[in-house]
PDB file of C-alpha atoms in Angstrom:
ATOM      1  CA  MET A1412       9.913 -55.701 -45.327  1.00  0.00           C
ATOM      2  CA  TRP A1413       9.660 -56.767 -41.686  1.00  0.00           C
ATOM      3  CA  LYS A1414      12.693 -54.655 -40.939  1.00  0.00           C
ATOM      4  CA  LYS A1415      11.018 -51.506 -42.259  1.00  0.00           C
ATOM      5  CA  ARG A1416       7.886 -52.227 -40.257  1.00  0.00           C
ATOM      6  CA  LEU A1417       9.871 -52.671 -37.072  1.00  0.00           C
ATOM      7  CA  GLN A1418      11.685 -49.388 -37.699  1.00  0.00           C
ATOM      8  CA  PHE A1419       8.400 -47.598 -38.308  1.00  0.00           C
ATOM      9  CA  MET A1420       6.890 -49.022 -35.110  1.00  0.00           C
ATOM     10  CA  ALA A1421       9.994 -48.048 -33.157  1.00  0.00           C
ATOM     11  CA  TRP A1422       9.773 -44.451 -34.400  1.00  0.00           C
ATOM     12  CA  CYS A1423       6.056 -44.331 -33.501  1.00  0.00           C
ATOM     13  CA  VAL A1424       6.728 -45.581 -29.980  1.00  0.00           C
ATOM     14  CA  LEU A1425       9.565 -43.076 -29.584  1.00  0.00           C
ATOM     15  CA  GLY A1426       7.330 -40.236 -30.780  1.00  0.00           C
ATOM     16  CA  LEU A1427       4.568 -41.200 -28.358  1.00  0.00           C
ATOM     17  CA  LEU A1428       7.020 -41.397 -25.474  1.00  0.00           C
ATOM     18  CA  THR A1429       8.479 -37.996 -26.348  1.00  0.00           C
ATOM     19  CA  THR A1430       5.026 -36.437 -26.607  1.00  0.00           C
ATOM     20  CA  GLY A1431       4.030 -37.982 -23.317  1.00  0.00           C
ATOM     21  CA  LEU A1432       7.098 -36.625 -21.592  1.00  0.00           C
ATOM     22  CA  LEU A1433       6.474 -33.143 -22.984  1.00  0.00           C
ATOM     23  CA  VAL A1434       2.841 -33.182 -21.909  1.00  0.00           C
ATOM     24  CA  ALA A1435       3.787 -34.435 -18.458  1.00  0.00           C
ATOM     25  CA  GLY A1436       6.405 -31.719 -18.172  1.00  0.00           C
ATOM     26  CA  VAL A1437       3.965 -28.990 -19.198  1.00  0.00           C
ATOM     27  CA  GLN A1438       1.318 -30.303 -16.820  1.00  0.00           C
ATOM     28  CA  LYS A1439       3.802 -30.418 -14.009  1.00  0.00           C
ATOM     29  CA  LYS A1440       4.910 -26.869 -14.737  1.00  0.00           C
ATOM     30  CA  ASN A1441       1.346 -25.605 -15.004  1.00  0.00           C
ATOM     31  CA  SER A1442       0.356 -27.307 -11.786  1.00  0.00           C
ATOM     32  CA  GLN A1443       3.120 -25.458  -9.960  1.00  0.00           C
ATOM     33  CA  ARG A1444       2.122 -22.420  -8.015  1.00  0.00           C
ATOM     34  CA  CYS A1445       2.750 -18.744  -8.604  1.00  0.00           C
ATOM     35  CA  LYS A1446       5.725 -17.634  -6.530  1.00  0.00           C
ATOM     36  CA  ALA A1447       5.113 -13.876  -6.739  1.00  0.00           C
ATOM     37  CA  VAL A1448       3.510 -11.039  -8.702  1.00  0.00           C
ATOM     38  CA  HIS A1449       5.781  -8.324 -10.102  1.00  0.00           C
ATOM     39  CA  ILE A1450       4.240  -5.102 -11.474  1.00  0.00           C
ATOM     40  CA  GLU A1451       6.110  -2.667 -13.730  1.00  0.00           C
ATOM     41  CA  ILE A1452       4.437   0.607 -14.747  1.00  0.00           C
ATOM     42  CA  GLU A1453       5.796   2.563 -17.710  1.00  0.00           C
ATOM     43  CA  GLY A1454       4.673   5.476 -19.853  1.00  0.00           C
ATOM     44  CA  ALA A1455       4.194   8.424 -17.517  1.00  0.00           C
ATOM     45  CA  GLU A1456       7.401  10.103 -16.386  1.00  0.00           C
ATOM     46  CA  GLU A1457       5.985  12.269 -13.615  1.00  0.00           C
ATOM     47  CA  HIS A1458       2.368  11.332 -12.990  1.00  0.00           C
ATOM     48  CA  VAL A1459       1.434   7.898 -11.698  1.00  0.00           C
ATOM     49  CA  PHE A1460      -2.338   7.593 -11.964  1.00  0.00           C
ATOM     50  CA  VAL A1461      -2.236   3.791 -11.928  1.00  0.00           C
ATOM     51  CA  ASP A1462      -1.955   2.522  -8.371  1.00  0.00           C
ATOM     52  CA  GLU A1463       0.089  -0.660  -7.807  1.00  0.00           C
ATOM     53  CA  LYS A1464      -1.936  -1.594  -4.734  1.00  0.00           C
ATOM     54  CA  HIS A1465      -5.155  -1.274  -6.736  1.00  0.00           C
ATOM     55  CA  LEU A1466      -3.687  -3.486  -9.484  1.00  0.00           C
ATOM     56  CA  LEU A1467      -2.689  -6.198  -7.011  1.00  0.00           C
ATOM     57  CA  ALA A1468      -6.213  -6.197  -5.573  1.00  0.00           C
ATOM     58  CA  LEU A1469      -7.720  -6.393  -9.068  1.00  0.00           C
ATOM     59  CA  LEU A1470      -5.463  -9.325 -10.025  1.00  0.00           C
ATOM     60  CA  ALA A1471      -6.265 -11.180  -6.814  1.00  0.00           C
ATOM     61  CA  LYS A1472      -9.980 -10.655  -7.360  1.00  0.00           C
ATOM     62  CA  ASN A1473      -9.588 -12.313 -10.759  1.00  0.00           C
ATOM     63  CA  GLY A1474      -7.615 -15.292  -9.443  1.00  0.00           C
ATOM     64  CA  ALA A1475      -4.061 -14.111 -10.026  1.00  0.00           C
ATOM     65  CA  GLU A1476      -1.999 -13.902  -6.851  1.00  0.00           C
ATOM     66  CA  LYS A1477       0.856 -15.581  -5.068  1.00  0.00           C
ATOM     67  CA  GLY A1478       0.204 -19.277  -4.350  1.00  0.00           C
ATOM     68  CA  VAL A1479      -2.409 -20.021  -7.036  1.00  0.00           C
ATOM     69  CA  PRO A1480      -1.675 -22.731  -9.665  1.00  0.00           C
ATOM     70  CA  VAL A1481      -0.060 -21.275 -12.757  1.00  0.00           C
ATOM     71  CA  ASN A1482      -2.506 -23.052 -15.084  1.00  0.00           C
ATOM     72  CA  SER A1483      -5.478 -21.471 -13.301  1.00  0.00           C
ATOM     73  CA  VAL A1484      -4.534 -17.935 -14.380  1.00  0.00           C
ATOM     74  CA  MET A1485      -6.268 -16.922 -17.646  1.00  0.00           C
ATOM     75  CA  LEU A1486      -3.667 -14.464 -18.876  1.00  0.00           C
ATOM     76  CA  ARG A1487      -5.422 -13.112 -22.003  1.00  0.00           C
ATOM     77  CA  ARG A1488      -8.708 -12.630 -20.188  1.00  0.00           C
ATOM     78  CA  LEU A1489      -6.912 -10.919 -17.329  1.00  0.00           C
ATOM     79  CA  GLU A1490      -5.110  -8.554 -19.726  1.00  0.00           C
ATOM     80  CA  ALA A1491      -8.460  -7.492 -21.198  1.00  0.00           C
ATOM     81  CA  ARG A1492      -9.831  -6.902 -17.706  1.00  0.00           C
ATOM     82  CA  VAL A1493      -6.871  -4.750 -16.670  1.00  0.00           C
ATOM     83  CA  GLU A1494      -7.060  -2.675 -19.871  1.00  0.00           C
ATOM     84  CA  LYS A1495     -10.621  -1.611 -18.986  1.00  0.00           C
ATOM     85  CA  ASP A1496      -9.012   0.962 -16.694  1.00  0.00           C
ATOM     86  CA  VAL A1497      -9.084   4.160 -18.786  1.00  0.00           C
ATOM     87  CA  TRP A1498      -5.655   5.191 -17.450  1.00  0.00           C
ATOM     88  CA  ILE A1499      -4.049   1.962 -18.738  1.00  0.00           C
ATOM     89  CA  LYS A1500      -3.055   2.129 -22.386  1.00  0.00           C
ATOM     90  CA  ASN A1501      -1.712  -1.419 -22.621  1.00  0.00           C
ATOM     91  CA  ALA A1502      -1.230  -4.435 -20.328  1.00  0.00           C
ATOM     92  CA  GLU A1503       0.979  -7.495 -20.842  1.00  0.00           C
ATOM     93  CA  LEU A1504       0.918 -10.473 -18.449  1.00  0.00           C
ATOM     94  CA  PHE A1505       3.091 -13.607 -18.507  1.00  0.00           C
ATOM     95  CA  PHE A1506       4.846 -16.103 -16.224  1.00  0.00           C
ATOM     96  CA  ASP A1507       8.635 -16.165 -16.342  1.00  0.00           C
ATOM     97  CA  ASN A1508      10.789 -19.266 -15.798  1.00  0.00           C
ATOM     98  CA  ASN A1509      10.693 -18.712 -12.055  1.00  0.00           C
ATOM     99  CA  ARG A1510       6.875 -18.819 -11.978  1.00  0.00           C
ATOM    100  CA  VAL A1511       6.675 -15.102 -11.207  1.00  0.00           C
ATOM    101  CA  LEU A1512       3.689 -13.386 -12.791  1.00  0.00           C
ATOM    102  CA  GLN A1513       5.111 -10.402 -14.675  1.00  0.00           C
ATOM    103  CA  VAL A1514       2.608  -7.561 -15.145  1.00  0.00           C
ATOM    104  CA  LYS A1515       3.814  -4.814 -17.507  1.00  0.00           C
ATOM    105  CA  ILE A1516       1.566  -1.761 -17.611  1.00  0.00           C
ATOM    106  CA  GLU A1517       1.791   1.176 -20.010  1.00  0.00           C
ATOM    107  CA  GLU A1518       0.081   4.130 -18.365  1.00  0.00           C
ATOM    108  CA  ARG A1519      -1.529   6.945 -20.295  1.00  0.00           C
ATOM    109  CA  GLU A1520       0.280  10.232 -19.676  1.00  0.00           C
ATOM    110  CA  PRO A1521      -1.854  13.379 -19.335  1.00  0.00           C
ATOM    111  CA  LEU A1522      -0.980  16.052 -21.873  1.00  0.00           C
ATOM    112  CA  ALA A1523      -3.399  18.844 -20.922  1.00  0.00           C
ATOM    113  CA  ARG A1524      -6.243  19.587 -18.555  1.00  0.00           C
ATOM    114  CA  VAL A1525      -9.356  20.923 -20.259  1.00  0.00           C
ATOM    115  CA  PHE A1526     -12.134  22.900 -18.561  1.00  0.00           C
ATOM    116  CA  THR A1527     -15.479  23.081 -20.325  1.00  0.00           C
ATOM    117  CA  ILE A1528     -17.681  26.171 -20.461  1.00  0.00           C
ATOM    118  CA  GLU A1529     -19.959  24.440 -17.910  1.00  0.00           C
ATOM    119  CA  GLY A1530     -17.064  24.157 -15.441  1.00  0.00           C
ATOM    120  CA  SER A1531     -16.273  20.427 -15.518  1.00  0.00           C
ATOM    121  CA  SER A1532     -12.799  19.278 -16.488  1.00  0.00           C
ATOM    122  CA  PHE A1533     -10.846  16.299 -17.774  1.00  0.00           C
ATOM    123  CA  TYR A1534      -7.375  15.371 -18.971  1.00  0.00           C
ATOM    124  CA  ILE A1535      -6.368  14.326 -22.470  1.00  0.00           C
ATOM    125  CA  ASP A1536      -3.362  12.228 -23.471  1.00  0.00           C
ATOM    126  CA  SER A1537      -1.242  12.246 -26.637  1.00  0.00           C
ATOM    127  CA  SER A1538      -3.874  10.251 -28.522  1.00  0.00           C
ATOM    128  CA  GLY A1539      -6.609  12.738 -27.614  1.00  0.00           C
ATOM    129  CA  THR A1540      -8.315  10.257 -25.271  1.00  0.00           C
ATOM    130  CA  ARG A1541     -10.289  11.971 -22.520  1.00  0.00           C
ATOM    131  CA  LEU A1542      -9.181  10.881 -19.047  1.00  0.00           C
ATOM    132  CA  PRO A1543     -10.919  11.425 -15.693  1.00  0.00           C
ATOM    133  CA  LEU A1544      -9.451  13.409 -12.823  1.00  0.00           C
ATOM    134  CA  SER A1545      -7.722  11.616  -9.975  1.00  0.00           C
ATOM    135  CA  ASP A1546      -8.614  11.963  -6.304  1.00  0.00           C
ATOM    136  CA  ARG A1547      -4.962  11.425  -5.409  1.00  0.00           C
ATOM    137  CA  LEU A1548      -2.918  13.457  -7.874  1.00  0.00           C
ATOM    138  CA  THR A1549      -3.086  16.564 -10.044  1.00  0.00           C
ATOM    139  CA  ALA A1550      -0.930  16.634 -13.159  1.00  0.00           C
ATOM    140  CA  ARG A1551       1.196  19.699 -13.880  1.00  0.00           C
ATOM    141  CA  VAL A1552       0.145  20.182 -17.492  1.00  0.00           C
ATOM    142  CA  PRO A1553      -1.105  23.126 -19.613  1.00  0.00           C
ATOM    143  CA  VAL A1554      -4.642  24.226 -18.741  1.00  0.00           C
ATOM    144  CA  PHE A1555      -7.213  25.016 -21.441  1.00  0.00           C
ATOM    145  CA  THR A1556     -10.449  26.814 -20.589  1.00  0.00           C
ATOM    146  CA  SER A1557     -13.879  27.288 -22.224  1.00  0.00           C
ATOM    147  CA  PHE A1558     -13.901  24.049 -24.181  1.00  0.00           C
ATOM    148  CA  PRO A1559     -17.332  24.030 -25.874  1.00  0.00           C
ATOM    149  CA  GLY A1560     -18.191  20.330 -25.676  1.00  0.00           C
ATOM    150  CA  GLU A1561     -19.584  18.646 -22.570  1.00  0.00           C
ATOM    151  CA  LYS A1562     -21.064  15.438 -23.966  1.00  0.00           C
ATOM    152  CA  ALA A1563     -19.215  12.117 -24.048  1.00  0.00           C
ATOM    153  CA  LYS A1564     -19.646  11.994 -27.831  1.00  0.00           C
ATOM    154  CA  LEU A1565     -18.349  15.234 -29.297  1.00  0.00           C
ATOM    155  CA  SER A1566     -19.659  16.955 -32.384  1.00  0.00           C
ATOM    156  CA  ALA A1567     -17.393  17.130 -35.434  1.00  0.00           C
ATOM    157  CA  THR A1568     -16.544  20.772 -34.682  1.00  0.00           C
ATOM    158  CA  ASP A1569     -15.746  20.090 -31.023  1.00  0.00           C
ATOM    159  CA  SER A1570     -13.602  17.103 -32.024  1.00  0.00           C
ATOM    160  CA  ILE A1571     -11.522  19.425 -34.221  1.00  0.00           C
ATOM    161  CA  VAL A1572     -11.098  21.817 -31.278  1.00  0.00           C
ATOM    162  CA  LEU A1573      -9.950  18.933 -29.065  1.00  0.00           C
ATOM    163  CA  GLN A1574      -7.361  17.910 -31.671  1.00  0.00           C
ATOM    164  CA  GLU A1575      -6.122  21.511 -31.807  1.00  0.00           C
ATOM    165  CA  VAL A1576      -5.898  21.579 -28.007  1.00  0.00           C
ATOM    166  CA  LYS A1577      -3.762  18.437 -28.197  1.00  0.00           C
ATOM    167  CA  LYS A1578      -1.544  20.028 -30.853  1.00  0.00           C
ATOM    168  CA  ILE A1579      -0.999  23.227 -28.840  1.00  0.00           C
ATOM    169  CA  ALA A1580      -0.327  21.263 -25.631  1.00  0.00           C
ATOM    170  CA  GLN A1581       2.250  19.097 -27.406  1.00  0.00           C
ATOM    171  CA  THR A1582       3.979  22.174 -28.834  1.00  0.00           C
ATOM    172  CA  ILE A1583       4.118  23.820 -25.405  1.00  0.00           C
ATOM    173  CA  GLY A1584       5.308  20.615 -23.747  1.00  0.00           C
ATOM    174  CA  ARG A1585       8.251  20.182 -26.117  1.00  0.00           C
ATOM    175  CA  ASP A1586       9.981  23.290 -24.739  1.00  0.00           C
ATOM    176  CA  SER A1587      10.331  23.944 -21.006  1.00  0.00           C
ATOM    177  CA  PHE A1588      10.464  27.692 -21.728  1.00  0.00           C
ATOM    178  CA  TRP A1589       6.834  27.639 -22.836  1.00  0.00           C
ATOM    179  CA  THR A1590       5.887  25.079 -20.190  1.00  0.00           C
ATOM    180  CA  ASP A1591       7.070  27.512 -17.507  1.00  0.00           C
ATOM    181  CA  LEU A1592       5.631  30.586 -19.204  1.00  0.00           C
ATOM    182  CA  VAL A1593       2.091  29.469 -20.051  1.00  0.00           C
ATOM    183  CA  ALA A1594      -0.409  29.658 -17.188  1.00  0.00           C
ATOM    184  CA  GLN A1595      -3.412  28.745 -19.323  1.00  0.00           C
ATOM    185  CA  VAL A1596      -4.806  28.844 -22.837  1.00  0.00           C
ATOM    186  CA  ASP A1597      -8.302  30.245 -23.369  1.00  0.00           C
ATOM    187  CA  ILE A1598     -10.507  29.023 -26.204  1.00  0.00           C
ATOM    188  CA  THR A1599     -12.518  31.924 -27.640  1.00  0.00           C
ATOM    189  CA  PRO A1600     -16.072  31.650 -29.000  1.00  0.00           C
ATOM    190  CA  GLN A1601     -14.502  31.963 -32.473  1.00  0.00           C
ATOM    191  CA  ARG A1602     -12.401  28.864 -31.671  1.00  0.00           C
ATOM    192  CA  THR A1603      -9.139  30.757 -31.674  1.00  0.00           C
ATOM    193  CA  TYR A1604      -6.645  30.624 -28.794  1.00  0.00           C
ATOM    194  CA  GLN A1605      -5.267  33.110 -26.270  1.00  0.00           C
ATOM    195  CA  ILE A1606      -2.313  32.458 -23.971  1.00  0.00           C
ATOM    196  CA  ILE A1607      -2.389  33.860 -20.436  1.00  0.00           C
ATOM    197  CA  PRO A1608       1.257  33.945 -19.242  1.00  0.00           C
ATOM    198  CA  GLN A1609       2.552  33.266 -15.743  1.00  0.00           C
ATOM    199  CA  LEU A1610       4.340  36.628 -15.745  1.00  0.00           C
ATOM    200  CA  GLY A1611       2.890  39.979 -16.621  1.00  0.00           C
ATOM    201  CA  ASN A1612      -0.723  40.904 -17.205  1.00  0.00           C
ATOM    202  CA  GLN A1613      -1.168  40.367 -20.920  1.00  0.00           C
ATOM    203  CA  VAL A1614      -3.195  38.363 -23.360  1.00  0.00           C
ATOM    204  CA  ILE A1615      -1.223  36.701 -26.141  1.00  0.00           C
ATOM    205  CA  GLU A1616      -3.311  36.203 -29.261  1.00  0.00           C
ATOM    206  CA  LEU A1617      -2.340  32.987 -31.033  1.00  0.00           C
ATOM    207  CA  GLY A1618      -5.235  32.975 -33.447  1.00  0.00           C
ATOM    208  CA  SER A1619      -5.735  29.541 -34.983  1.00  0.00           C
ATOM    209  CA  ALA A1620      -3.685  26.459 -34.177  1.00  0.00           C
ATOM    210  CA  GLU A1621      -1.844  26.694 -37.495  1.00  0.00           C
ATOM    211  CA  ASN A1622       1.892  27.527 -37.773  1.00  0.00           C
ATOM    212  CA  LEU A1623       2.413  27.300 -34.013  1.00  0.00           C
ATOM    213  CA  ASP A1624       6.197  26.950 -34.133  1.00  0.00           C
ATOM    214  CA  ASP A1625       6.499  30.072 -36.261  1.00  0.00           C
ATOM    215  CA  LYS A1626       4.178  32.048 -33.982  1.00  0.00           C
ATOM    216  CA  LEU A1627       6.069  31.024 -30.862  1.00  0.00           C
ATOM    217  CA  ASP A1628       9.399  31.807 -32.521  1.00  0.00           C
ATOM    218  CA  ARG A1629       8.178  35.342 -33.211  1.00  0.00           C
ATOM    219  CA  LEU A1630       6.862  35.659 -29.671  1.00  0.00           C
ATOM    220  CA  TYR A1631      10.191  34.508 -28.274  1.00  0.00           C
ATOM    221  CA  SER A1632      11.965  37.070 -30.475  1.00  0.00           C
ATOM    222  CA  PHE A1633       9.722  39.769 -29.054  1.00  0.00           C
ATOM    223  CA  TYR A1634      10.442  38.625 -25.494  1.00  0.00           C
ATOM    224  CA  LYS A1635      14.164  38.695 -26.141  1.00  0.00           C
ATOM    225  CA  GLN A1636      14.124  42.219 -27.560  1.00  0.00           C
ATOM    226  CA  VAL A1637      11.724  43.847 -25.099  1.00  0.00           C
ATOM    227  CA  TRP A1638      11.830  42.053 -21.741  1.00  0.00           C
ATOM    228  CA  ALA A1639      15.144  43.311 -20.318  1.00  0.00           C
ATOM    229  CA  LYS A1640      14.609  46.823 -21.699  1.00  0.00           C
ATOM    230  CA  ALA A1641      11.002  47.679 -20.955  1.00  0.00           C
ATOM    231  CA  GLY A1642       9.207  44.835 -19.206  1.00  0.00           C
ATOM    232  CA  PHE A1643       5.703  43.850 -20.206  1.00  0.00           C
ATOM    233  CA  GLU A1644       3.469  45.776 -17.853  1.00  0.00           C
ATOM    234  CA  LYS A1645       3.245  48.433 -20.584  1.00  0.00           C
ATOM    235  CA  TYR A1646       1.539  45.974 -22.937  1.00  0.00           C
ATOM    236  CA  GLU A1647      -1.954  44.620 -22.561  1.00  0.00           C
ATOM    237  CA  LYS A1648      -1.950  42.441 -25.677  1.00  0.00           C
ATOM    238  CA  ILE A1649       0.654  40.748 -27.839  1.00  0.00           C
ATOM    239  CA  ASP A1650      -0.662  39.424 -31.145  1.00  0.00           C
ATOM    240  CA  VAL A1651       1.262  36.842 -33.187  1.00  0.00           C
ATOM    241  CA  GLN A1652      -1.579  35.555 -35.326  1.00  0.00           C
ATOM    242  CA  TYR A1653      -0.576  37.628 -38.359  1.00  0.00           C
ATOM    243  CA  ALA A1654       2.119  36.036 -40.514  1.00  0.00           C
ATOM    244  CA  GLY A1655       5.619  37.457 -40.194  1.00  0.00           C
ATOM    245  CA  GLN A1656       5.000  39.974 -37.409  1.00  0.00           C
ATOM    246  CA  VAL A1657       4.199  40.691 -33.776  1.00  0.00           C
ATOM    247  CA  VAL A1658       1.662  43.381 -32.916  1.00  0.00           C
ATOM    248  CA  ALA A1659       2.064  44.737 -29.377  1.00  0.00           C
ATOM    249  CA  THR A1660      -0.692  46.975 -27.979  1.00  0.00           C
ATOM    250  CA  ARG A1661       0.312  49.355 -25.201  1.00  0.00           C
ATOM    251  CA  ARG A1662      -1.942  49.470 -22.200  1.00  0.00           C
ATOM    252  CA  GLY A1663      -4.764  51.965 -22.607  1.00  0.00           C
ATOM    253  CA  VAL A1664      -4.413  52.205 -26.387  1.00  0.00           C
ATOM    254  CA  SER A1665      -7.336  50.849 -28.403  1.00  0.00           C
ATOM    255  CA  ALA A1666      -6.229  48.660 -31.294  1.00  0.00           C
ATOM    256  CA  GLY A1667      -7.908  47.871 -34.548  1.00  0.00           C
ATOM    257  CA  VAL A1668      -6.857  45.227 -37.039  1.00  0.00           C
ATOM    258  CA  PRO A1669      -3.989  46.808 -38.969  1.00  0.00           C
ATOM    259  CA  ASP A1670      -2.718  45.676 -42.305  1.00  0.00           C
ATOM    260  CA  SER A1671       0.779  44.233 -42.504  1.00  0.00           C
ATOM    261  CA  ALA A1672       2.652  47.495 -43.031  1.00  0.00           C
ATOM    262  CA  ARG A1673       0.741  49.315 -40.306  1.00  0.00           C
ATOM    263  CA  ALA A1674       1.209  46.405 -37.898  1.00  0.00           C
ATOM    264  CA  ILE A1675       4.976  46.458 -38.306  1.00  0.00           C
ATOM    265  CA  GLN A1676       5.052  50.254 -37.949  1.00  0.00           C
ATOM    266  CA  GLN A1677       2.951  50.053 -34.799  1.00  0.00           C
ATOM    267  CA  LEU A1678       5.347  47.528 -33.297  1.00  0.00           C
ATOM    268  CA  ASN A1679       8.360  49.651 -34.302  1.00  0.00           C
ATOM    269  CA  ASN A1680       6.914  52.750 -32.670  1.00  0.00           C
ATOM    270  CA  SER A1681       5.749  51.078 -29.455  1.00  0.00           C
ATOM    271  CA  ILE A1682       9.056  49.326 -28.845  1.00  0.00           C
ATOM    272  CA  ALA A1683      11.018  52.443 -29.734  1.00  0.00           C
ATOM    273  CA  GLN A1684       9.067  54.468 -27.173  1.00  0.00           C
ATOM    274  CA  ALA A1685       9.471  51.782 -24.501  1.00  0.00           C
ATOM    275  CA  THR A1686      13.136  50.953 -25.070  1.00  0.00           C
ATOM    276  CA  GLY A1687      14.671  54.064 -26.620  1.00  0.00           C
ATOM    277  CA  LEU A1688      16.069  52.121 -29.549  1.00  0.00           C
ATOM    278  CA  SER A1689      17.311  54.437 -32.259  1.00  0.00           C
ATOM    279  CA  GLY A1690      15.063  54.443 -35.265  1.00  0.00           C
ATOM    280  CA  GLY A1691      12.552  52.185 -33.504  1.00  0.00           C
ATOM    281  CA  SER A1692      13.537  49.229 -35.679  1.00  0.00           C
ATOM    282  CA  ALA A1693      12.229  46.211 -33.751  1.00  0.00           C
ATOM    283  CA  ALA A1694       9.641  44.555 -35.934  1.00  0.00           C
ATOM    284  CA  VAL A1695       9.858  40.835 -35.349  1.00  0.00           C
ATOM    285  CA  GLN A1696       9.694  38.789 -38.532  1.00  0.00           C
ATOM    286  CA  ALA A1697       9.247  35.050 -38.975  1.00  0.00           C
ATOM    287  CA  ALA A1698      12.342  33.071 -37.953  1.00  0.00           C
ATOM    288  CA  THR A1699      14.152  31.020 -40.529  1.00  0.00           C
ATOM    289  CA  ALA A1700      14.793  27.297 -40.162  1.00  0.00           C
ATOM    290  CA  ASN A1701      18.528  27.545 -39.509  1.00  0.00           C
ATOM    291  CA  GLY A1702      17.935  26.814 -35.814  1.00  0.00           C
ATOM    292  CA  ASN A1703      20.392  29.481 -34.562  1.00  0.00           C
ATOM    293  CA  ARG A1704      19.473  32.520 -32.486  1.00  0.00           C
ATOM    294  CA  ARG A1705      21.554  35.687 -32.583  1.00  0.00           C
ATOM    295  CA  ASP A1706      21.102  39.258 -31.411  1.00  0.00           C
ATOM    296  CA  THR A1707      19.237  41.550 -33.766  1.00  0.00           C
ATOM    297  CA  THR A1708      17.067  44.633 -33.557  1.00  0.00           C
ATOM    298  CA  ALA A1709      15.654  44.268 -37.047  1.00  0.00           C
ATOM    299  CA  ALA A1710      14.935  40.571 -37.118  1.00  0.00           C
ATOM    300  CA  ALA A1711      14.202  39.879 -40.766  1.00  0.00           C
ATOM    301  CA  GLY A1712      14.654  36.144 -40.906  1.00  0.00           C
ATOM    302  CA  ASN A1713      16.982  35.581 -37.918  1.00  0.00           C
ATOM    303  CA  ARG A1714      16.351  34.205 -34.466  1.00  0.00           C
ATOM    304  CA  PRO A1715      17.742  36.157 -31.479  1.00  0.00           C
ATOM    305  CA  ALA A1716      20.294  34.712 -29.102  1.00  0.00           C
ATOM    306  CA  ARG A1717      19.247  33.414 -25.708  1.00  0.00           C
ATOM    307  CA  PRO A1718      19.364  36.156 -23.070  1.00  0.00           C
ATOM    308  CA  ALA A1719      22.679  36.616 -21.286  1.00  0.00           C
ATOM    309  CA  ALA A1720      23.052  35.073 -17.844  1.00  0.00           C
ATOM    310  CA  ALA A1721      23.291  38.510 -16.235  1.00  0.00           C
ATOM    311  CA  ALA A1722      19.881  39.612 -17.449  1.00  0.00           C
ATOM    312  CA  PRO A1723      16.890  39.353 -15.074  1.00  0.00           C
ATOM    313  CA  LYS A1724      15.468  35.847 -15.131  1.00  0.00           C
ATOM    314  CA  PRO A1725      12.091  35.676 -13.441  1.00  0.00           C
ATOM    315  CA  ARG A1726      10.793  32.086 -13.792  1.00  0.00           C
ATOM    316  CA  ALA A1727      12.741  30.851 -16.776  1.00  0.00           C
ATOM    317  CA  VAL A1728      11.254  33.496 -19.076  1.00  0.00           C
ATOM    318  CA  MET A1729      14.706  34.739 -19.871  1.00  0.00           C
ATOM    319  CA  GLN A1730      16.217  31.378 -20.783  1.00  0.00           C
ATOM    320  CA  ARG A1731      14.892  28.887 -23.271  1.00  0.00           C
ATOM    321  CA  ARG A1732      15.677  25.264 -22.503  1.00  0.00           C
ATOM    322  CA  HIS A1733      15.001  22.207 -24.687  1.00  0.00           C
TER     323      HIS A1733
END
């Protein structure tokens, strides 16, 4: 009986001593001072809108800098303070074993710049969050004009337009061919979309934001078949909003809204006149999902090959890169 009591007391004393040592060790560690602050910014590949110098000043203002006691830094509170910056998507702060304050920042990356009908502008990121302009940097991203909403809280209709802007910008950004080609995208009063290209003097009618990949595939097919042969100064509008076809309007020719058969015939005739192709067979149909491009003059379900290296290549329009 006494033996068991002595064993129990011994274990209690041992536990208290162990706890005391652990507490003393933690207190000693926490009372040690911060040796340095290391900042790592991730997220944006090309545009750094989060300034490291500004972050260091913000941390110091909130009691986190070299030389302060480790236990005086309120990490969770400081994370919340840093994340108030609209350009910071996420912040993670911790001390490593060397008492260096590690600050890991995930920066929001601008996806598009949007101009409103009133003339103000803002960026959006991949989540659709509106971001302010920077006094230091301008992002090289697709430009959208005539956005209808100006207020901080958008209407339901304007929110849909902003989501469509995000979708179009993401589609353009996935392919450097379209990134180089597109100068801006105009939003019409009917909430459809028109591309203004870097080259040529045309308007490209996208229509709605639906089936974008298919529309751009047909547009690329048209570029491949016409560019090296005729150029685009002869065309004032290229319309890909109708399923399965491209309607090209020659400059100075008024165009109505043709039905499918008339649209294809119009395209056949205009390309035949511009390029001299026998039979005028150049209607561009929707590309299939096989992912391969090969030469064709009657593209019924096939994607054309990339242009040959010897063909004229003004600004990457003649070569599609992924």
